Amino acid sequence: MSSFEEINIGDTLGPLELFVSKDQCRAYAKIMGMGDIAGRFTDDEAAKKEGLPGMILPGNMSLGLLSKLVTDWIGSSNAWLTRMSTTYRVPVQPDHTITIHGFVTNKNPADSTAEIDVWMENEEAERLVTGTATVEFRK
Amino acid sequence: MAVDYDPALINKVFEVTEPVEVKPEKIKRYCAALGETNPIYTDEEAAKKGPYGGIVAPPSFAVTFRNGRHFFENVPRFGRRGFDAGKDVEFVSPIRPGDNVTLSSHVKEIYEKTGRTGTMVFVVIRSTLKNQKDEVLAHIDHRFMNRT
């Protein structure tokens, strides 16, 4: 992707297939300073006590991964991710393969922006996190 | 049915955090945890030739700044325990290494929705991130959902 003119409604982003390990999830939680306050992001037993199937990814980590799909697509072009909106539907578990998808839903020539739908699926194609993003192309 | 709350809650800033310095090392660790390899976030030399003239943090780095310890005390609760339903983030300017970032937070809106599983009350807390030059870096709307 290099310029606003070259993109089309319906263009796809990704898919980005990822295996997020428990250690990667813990590393993220640690950066966020979450380790001590929220065991569900670092420890299976603590998560189970809260009624979860095991450790889960912090919502912000999912937001980061959905944003990565968009910034990968932007690459080094002069475009900026101006907005990302997420809805956490189903808890995301580490040690599973997740796939992140996106496609361009709209283009607005007046302000050189594109609207993108993004979502994260598990192996059963269940949508765990959904979102929308806006990318602004700059001259 | 309208939600019952004190309208004075809305827009009142309840918290401004102390500045937190963005250390290059933290950007590096953040990129590693997300598997980020885009050179504009990870490679100083390549980033110099990029659109920002140097390394910037990935946009989503904006959500790594912690709210102060009074944040959750100021999120109004309705009914049973609330949980994180999602976020709306507006990335205004790139966050750069060396920036000193503060968060200022207020209740943006409170509204009710009725879905398949019953009535839910949403509380939206807006945090605005600014750097040491008083430039806005991002607006983060945290959506908390409470089941009544």
CSV table of C-alpha atoms in Angstrom, one decimal:
chain,number,residue,atom,x,y,z
A,1,MET,CA,0.0,0.0,0.0
A,2,SER,CA,1.5,3.3,-0.9
A,3,SER,CA,-1.1,6.0,-1.6
A,4,PHE,CA,-4.7,6.9,-1.1
A,5,GLU,CA,-5.4,6.6,-4.8
A,6,GLU,CA,-4.2,3.1,-5.0
A,7,ILE,CA,-6.5,1.6,-2.4
A,8,ASN,CA,-10.0,0.3,-3.1
A,9,ILE,CA,-13.1,-0.5,-1.0
A,10,GLY,CA,-12.9,-4.2,-0.4
A,11,ASP,CA,-9.1,-4.4,-0.3
A,12,THR,CA,-8.1,-6.9,2.4
A,13,LEU,CA,-5.5,-6.5,5.1
A,14,GLY,CA,-3.6,-9.6,6.2
A,15,PRO,CA,-4.7,-12.1,7.3
A,16,LEU,CA,-2.1,-12.1,10.1
A,17,GLU,CA,-1.8,-15.5,11.7
A,18,LEU,CA,-0.2,-15.6,15.1
A,19,PHE,CA,0.6,-18.0,17.9
A,20,VAL,CA,0.6,-15.9,21.1
A,21,SER,CA,2.4,-17.9,23.8
A,22,LYS,CA,1.8,-17.6,27.5
A,23,ASP,CA,5.2,-16.0,27.9
A,24,GLN,CA,4.4,-13.4,25.3
A,25,CYS,CA,1.2,-12.6,27.1
A,26,ARG,CA,3.1,-12.4,30.4
A,27,ALA,CA,5.7,-10.1,28.8
A,28,TYR,CA,2.9,-7.8,27.6
A,29,ALA,CA,1.2,-7.8,31.0
A,30,LYS,CA,4.6,-7.0,32.7
A,31,ILE,CA,5.2,-4.0,30.5
A,32,MET,CA,1.7,-2.7,31.4
A,33,GLY,CA,2.5,-3.2,35.1
A,34,MET,CA,-0.4,-5.6,35.3
A,35,GLY,CA,1.4,-8.6,36.7
A,36,ASP,CA,0.7,-7.9,40.4
A,37,ILE,CA,-2.8,-6.7,40.1
A,38,ALA,CA,-4.4,-9.0,37.5
A,39,GLY,CA,-3.4,-12.7,37.8
A,40,ARG,CA,-5.7,-13.6,35.0
A,41,PHE,CA,-3.1,-12.3,32.5
A,42,THR,CA,-0.2,-14.1,33.9
A,43,ASP,CA,-1.4,-17.3,35.7
A,44,ASP,CA,-3.7,-20.1,34.7
A,45,GLU,CA,-4.8,-20.9,38.3
A,46,ALA,CA,-5.6,-17.2,39.1
A,47,ALA,CA,-7.7,-17.0,35.9
A,48,LYS,CA,-9.6,-20.2,36.8
A,49,LYS,CA,-10.5,-18.8,40.2
A,50,GLU,CA,-12.2,-16.0,38.3
A,51,GLY,CA,-14.2,-18.5,36.3
A,52,LEU,CA,-12.1,-18.2,33.1
A,53,PRO,CA,-10.8,-21.3,31.2
A,54,GLY,CA,-7.2,-20.2,31.9
A,55,MET,CA,-5.0,-17.2,31.2
A,56,ILE,CA,-6.3,-14.5,28.9
A,57,LEU,CA,-4.8,-11.7,26.8
A,58,PRO,CA,-5.2,-8.2,28.2
A,59,GLY,CA,-7.8,-6.3,26.1
A,60,ASN,CA,-5.1,-3.7,25.3
A,61,MET,CA,-2.9,-6.5,23.8
A,62,SER,CA,-5.7,-7.4,21.4
A,63,LEU,CA,-6.0,-3.7,20.6
A,64,GLY,CA,-2.2,-3.6,19.9
A,65,LEU,CA,-2.4,-6.7,17.6
A,66,LEU,CA,-5.4,-5.3,15.7
A,67,SER,CA,-3.5,-2.0,15.3
A,68,LYS,CA,-0.4,-3.9,14.1
A,69,LEU,CA,-2.4,-5.4,11.2
A,70,VAL,CA,-3.2,-1.8,10.1
A,71,THR,CA,0.3,-0.4,10.7
A,72,ASP,CA,1.8,-3.4,8.8
A,73,TRP,CA,-0.5,-2.5,5.9
A,74,ILE,CA,0.6,1.2,6.1
A,75,GLY,CA,4.3,0.1,6.2
A,76,SER,CA,6.5,3.1,5.8
A,77,SER,CA,3.9,5.1,3.7
A,78,ASN,CA,3.0,8.6,4.8
A,79,ALA,CA,-0.2,7.5,6.4
A,80,TRP,CA,-1.3,7.5,10.0
A,81,LEU,CA,-3.6,5.3,12.0
A,82,THR,CA,-5.9,8.0,13.5
A,83,ARG,CA,-8.5,5.9,15.2
A,84,MET,CA,-9.0,2.3,16.5
A,85,SER,CA,-12.1,1.2,18.2
A,86,THR,CA,-12.4,-2.3,19.8
A,87,THR,CA,-15.1,-4.4,21.3
A,88,TYR,CA,-14.1,-7.3,23.4
A,89,ARG,CA,-16.6,-10.1,22.7
A,90,VAL,CA,-15.0,-13.3,23.9
A,91,PRO,CA,-11.8,-13.7,26.1
A,92,VAL,CA,-8.7,-14.4,24.0
A,93,GLN,CA,-6.6,-17.3,25.3
A,94,PRO,CA,-2.8,-17.6,24.8
A,95,ASP,CA,-1.2,-20.8,23.4
A,96,HIS,CA,-3.7,-20.8,20.6
A,97,THR,CA,-3.4,-19.7,17.0
A,98,ILE,CA,-5.3,-16.5,16.3
A,99,THR,CA,-5.9,-14.9,13.0
A,100,ILE,CA,-6.4,-11.2,12.4
A,101,HIS,CA,-8.4,-10.0,9.4
A,102,GLY,CA,-9.3,-6.6,7.9
A,103,PHE,CA,-10.8,-5.0,4.9
A,104,VAL,CA,-11.4,-1.5,3.6
A,105,THR,CA,-15.1,-0.6,4.0
A,106,ASN,CA,-15.0,3.1,2.9
A,107,LYS,CA,-12.8,5.8,1.3
A,108,ASN,CA,-13.4,9.5,1.9
A,109,PRO,CA,-11.5,11.6,-0.7
A,110,ALA,CA,-12.5,14.9,1.1
A,111,ASP,CA,-10.0,14.2,3.9
A,112,SER,CA,-8.0,11.3,2.4
A,113,THR,CA,-9.1,8.8,4.9
A,114,ALA,CA,-10.0,5.1,4.7
A,115,GLU,CA,-12.3,3.1,7.1
A,116,ILE,CA,-11.3,-0.4,7.9
A,117,ASP,CA,-13.1,-3.3,9.7
A,118,VAL,CA,-10.8,-5.5,11.7
A,119,TRP,CA,-11.4,-8.6,13.8
A,120,MET,CA,-9.6,-11.4,15.5
A,121,GLU,CA,-10.6,-15.1,15.2
A,122,ASN,CA,-9.7,-18.3,17.0
A,123,GLU,CA,-9.2,-21.7,15.3
A,124,GLU,CA,-13.0,-22.2,15.2
A,125,ALA,CA,-13.4,-18.9,13.3
A,126,GLU,CA,-15.2,-17.4,16.3
A,127,ARG,CA,-14.8,-13.6,16.4
A,128,LEU,CA,-13.2,-12.8,19.7
A,129,VAL,CA,-12.5,-9.1,19.2
A,130,THR,CA,-13.9,-6.8,16.6
A,131,GLY,CA,-13.0,-3.3,15.7
A,132,THR,CA,-12.9,-0.4,13.2
A,133,ALA,CA,-10.0,1.7,12.2
A,134,THR,CA,-9.4,5.0,10.4
A,135,VAL,CA,-6.3,5.7,8.4
A,136,GLU,CA,-5.4,9.2,7.2
A,137,PHE,CA,-3.2,9.6,4.2
A,138,ARG,CA,-0.9,12.6,4.2
A,139,LYS,CA,0.7,14.5,1.4
B,1,MET,CA,-35.9,3.9,31.2
B,2,ALA,CA,-33.2,6.5,31.8
B,3,VAL,CA,-30.2,5.8,33.9
B,4,ASP,CA,-30.2,7.6,37.3
B,5,TYR,CA,-26.9,9.5,37.9
B,6,ASP,CA,-25.7,12.9,39.0
B,7,PRO,CA,-25.2,15.0,35.9
B,8,ALA,CA,-22.4,16.9,37.6
B,9,LEU,CA,-20.3,13.7,37.0
B,10,ILE,CA,-20.0,14.4,33.3
B,11,ASN,CA,-17.0,16.3,32.1
B,12,LYS,CA,-15.5,16.9,35.5
B,13,VAL,CA,-11.8,16.0,35.4
B,14,PHE,CA,-11.2,13.7,38.3
B,15,GLU,CA,-7.5,12.9,37.7
B,16,VAL,CA,-4.3,14.2,36.2
B,17,THR,CA,-1.4,11.8,36.5
B,18,GLU,CA,2.2,12.7,37.2
B,19,PRO,CA,4.3,12.8,34.0
B,20,VAL,CA,5.8,9.5,32.9
B,21,GLU,CA,8.9,9.5,30.7
B,22,VAL,CA,8.9,7.4,27.5
B,23,LYS,CA,12.1,5.4,27.7
B,24,PRO,CA,13.4,4.0,24.4
B,25,GLU,CA,13.8,0.6,26.2
B,26,LYS,CA,10.1,0.5,26.9
B,27,ILE,CA,9.2,1.1,23.3
B,28,LYS,CA,11.6,-1.8,22.4
B,29,ARG,CA,10.0,-4.2,24.9
B,30,TYR,CA,6.5,-3.1,23.7
B,31,CYS,CA,7.5,-3.9,20.1
B,32,ALA,CA,9.0,-7.2,21.1
B,33,ALA,CA,5.8,-8.3,23.1
B,34,LEU,CA,3.6,-7.6,20.0
B,35,GLY,CA,6.1,-9.1,17.5
B,36,GLU,CA,6.5,-5.6,15.9
B,37,THR,CA,9.2,-5.3,13.3
B,38,ASN,CA,8.3,-2.2,11.3
B,39,PRO,CA,11.6,-0.2,11.1
B,40,ILE,CA,9.8,3.1,11.8
B,41,TYR,CA,9.3,1.8,15.4
B,42,THR,CA,12.4,-0.4,15.8
B,43,ASP,CA,15.3,0.8,13.7
B,44,GLU,CA,16.8,4.3,14.5
B,45,GLU,CA,18.7,4.6,11.2
B,46,ALA,CA,15.7,3.5,9.0
B,47,ALA,CA,13.3,5.6,11.1
B,48,LYS,CA,15.3,8.8,10.3
B,49,LYS,CA,14.4,8.4,6.7
B,50,GLY,CA,10.8,7.6,7.5
B,51,PRO,CA,7.8,10.0,7.8
B,52,TYR,CA,8.6,11.0,11.4
B,53,GLY,CA,12.3,11.7,11.1
B,54,GLY,CA,13.1,9.2,13.9
B,55,ILE,CA,11.7,6.4,16.0
B,56,VAL,CA,8.2,6.8,17.2
B,57,ALA,CA,6.2,4.3,19.3
B,58,PRO,CA,3.6,2.2,17.6
B,59,PRO,CA,0.2,4.1,17.9
B,60,SER,CA,-1.2,1.6,20.3
B,61,PHE,CA,1.6,2.4,22.7
B,62,ALA,CA,-0.8,5.1,23.9
B,63,VAL,CA,-2.8,2.6,25.9
B,64,THR,CA,0.2,1.5,28.0
B,65,PHE,CA,0.1,4.6,30.2
B,66,ARG,CA,-1.5,3.7,33.5
B,67,ASN,CA,-4.3,5.5,35.0
B,68,GLY,CA,-3.7,6.9,38.5
B,69,ARG,CA,-4.8,4.9,41.5
B,70,HIS,CA,-8.0,6.9,41.9
B,71,PHE,CA,-9.2,6.0,38.4
B,72,PHE,CA,-11.3,3.0,39.2
B,73,GLU,CA,-12.8,4.8,42.3
B,74,ASN,CA,-14.1,7.4,39.9
B,75,VAL,CA,-15.8,5.0,37.5
B,76,PRO,CA,-19.4,5.0,38.5
B,77,ARG,CA,-20.9,1.5,39.1
B,78,PHE,CA,-24.4,0.4,38.2
B,79,GLY,CA,-25.7,-3.0,39.3
B,80,ARG,CA,-23.2,-5.9,39.3
B,81,ARG,CA,-19.5,-5.7,38.7
B,82,GLY,CA,-18.5,-3.8,35.6
B,83,PHE,CA,-16.0,-5.0,33.0
B,84,ASP,CA,-14.0,-3.7,30.1
B,85,ALA,CA,-16.2,-3.7,27.0
B,86,GLY,CA,-13.8,-2.0,24.6
B,87,LYS,CA,-11.9,1.1,23.8
B,88,ASP,CA,-12.1,3.9,21.3
B,89,VAL,CA,-8.7,5.5,20.7
B,90,GLU,CA,-8.0,8.6,18.7
B,91,PHE,CA,-4.3,8.8,17.9
B,92,VAL,CA,-3.5,12.5,17.5
B,93,SER,CA,0.3,12.7,17.4
B,94,PRO,CA,3.1,10.2,17.5
B,95,ILE,CA,4.6,9.4,20.9
B,96,ARG,CA,8.4,9.8,20.8
B,97,PRO,CA,11.2,8.5,23.0
B,98,GLY,CA,11.9,11.1,25.7
B,99,ASP,CA,8.3,12.5,25.8
B,100,ASN,CA,6.9,13.1,29.3
B,101,VAL,CA,3.3,12.0,29.2
B,102,THR,CA,0.4,12.9,31.5
B,103,LEU,CA,-3.2,11.5,31.5
B,104,SER,CA,-6.1,13.6,32.4
B,105,SER,CA,-9.4,11.7,32.9
B,106,HIS,CA,-13.1,12.5,33.1
B,107,VAL,CA,-16.5,10.8,32.7
B,108,LYS,CA,-17.5,11.4,29.1
B,109,GLU,CA,-20.9,9.7,29.0
B,110,ILE,CA,-23.3,7.3,30.7
B,111,TYR,CA,-25.9,5.4,28.7
B,112,GLU,CA,-28.1,2.4,28.8
B,113,LYS,CA,-28.6,-0.3,26.2
B,114,THR,CA,-31.0,-3.3,26.2
B,115,GLY,CA,-29.8,-6.4,24.4
B,116,ARG,CA,-30.5,-10.1,24.2
B,117,THR,CA,-29.1,-10.7,27.6
B,118,GLY,CA,-30.8,-7.8,29.4
B,119,THR,CA,-30.1,-4.2,30.3
B,120,MET,CA,-26.6,-2.9,30.4
B,121,VAL,CA,-25.3,0.5,31.5
B,122,PHE,CA,-22.2,1.8,29.8
B,123,VAL,CA,-19.8,4.3,31.4
B,124,VAL,CA,-17.3,5.9,29.1
B,125,ILE,CA,-14.2,7.4,30.7
B,126,ARG,CA,-12.1,9.6,28.5
B,127,SER,CA,-8.4,10.0,29.2
B,128,THR,CA,-6.4,12.6,27.2
B,129,LEU,CA,-2.7,12.0,26.9
B,130,LYS,CA,-0.4,15.1,26.5
B,131,ASN,CA,3.3,15.5,26.3
B,132,GLN,CA,5.6,18.1,28.0
B,133,LYS,CA,4.8,20.6,25.3
B,134,ASP,CA,1.1,20.4,26.2
B,135,GLU,CA,0.4,18.7,22.8
B,136,VAL,CA,-2.4,16.2,22.7
B,137,LEU,CA,-1.1,12.7,21.8
B,138,ALA,CA,-4.2,10.7,22.1
B,139,HIS,CA,-7.8,10.5,23.4
B,140,ILE,CA,-8.7,7.1,24.9
B,141,ASP,CA,-12.4,6.3,25.6
B,142,HIS,CA,-12.6,3.4,28.0
B,143,ARG,CA,-16.0,1.7,27.8
B,144,PHE,CA,-17.1,-0.1,30.9
B,145,MET,CA,-20.2,-2.2,30.9
B,146,ASN,CA,-22.3,-3.0,33.9
B,147,ARG,CA,-25.2,-5.4,34.0
B,148,THR,CA,-28.2,-4.3,35.9
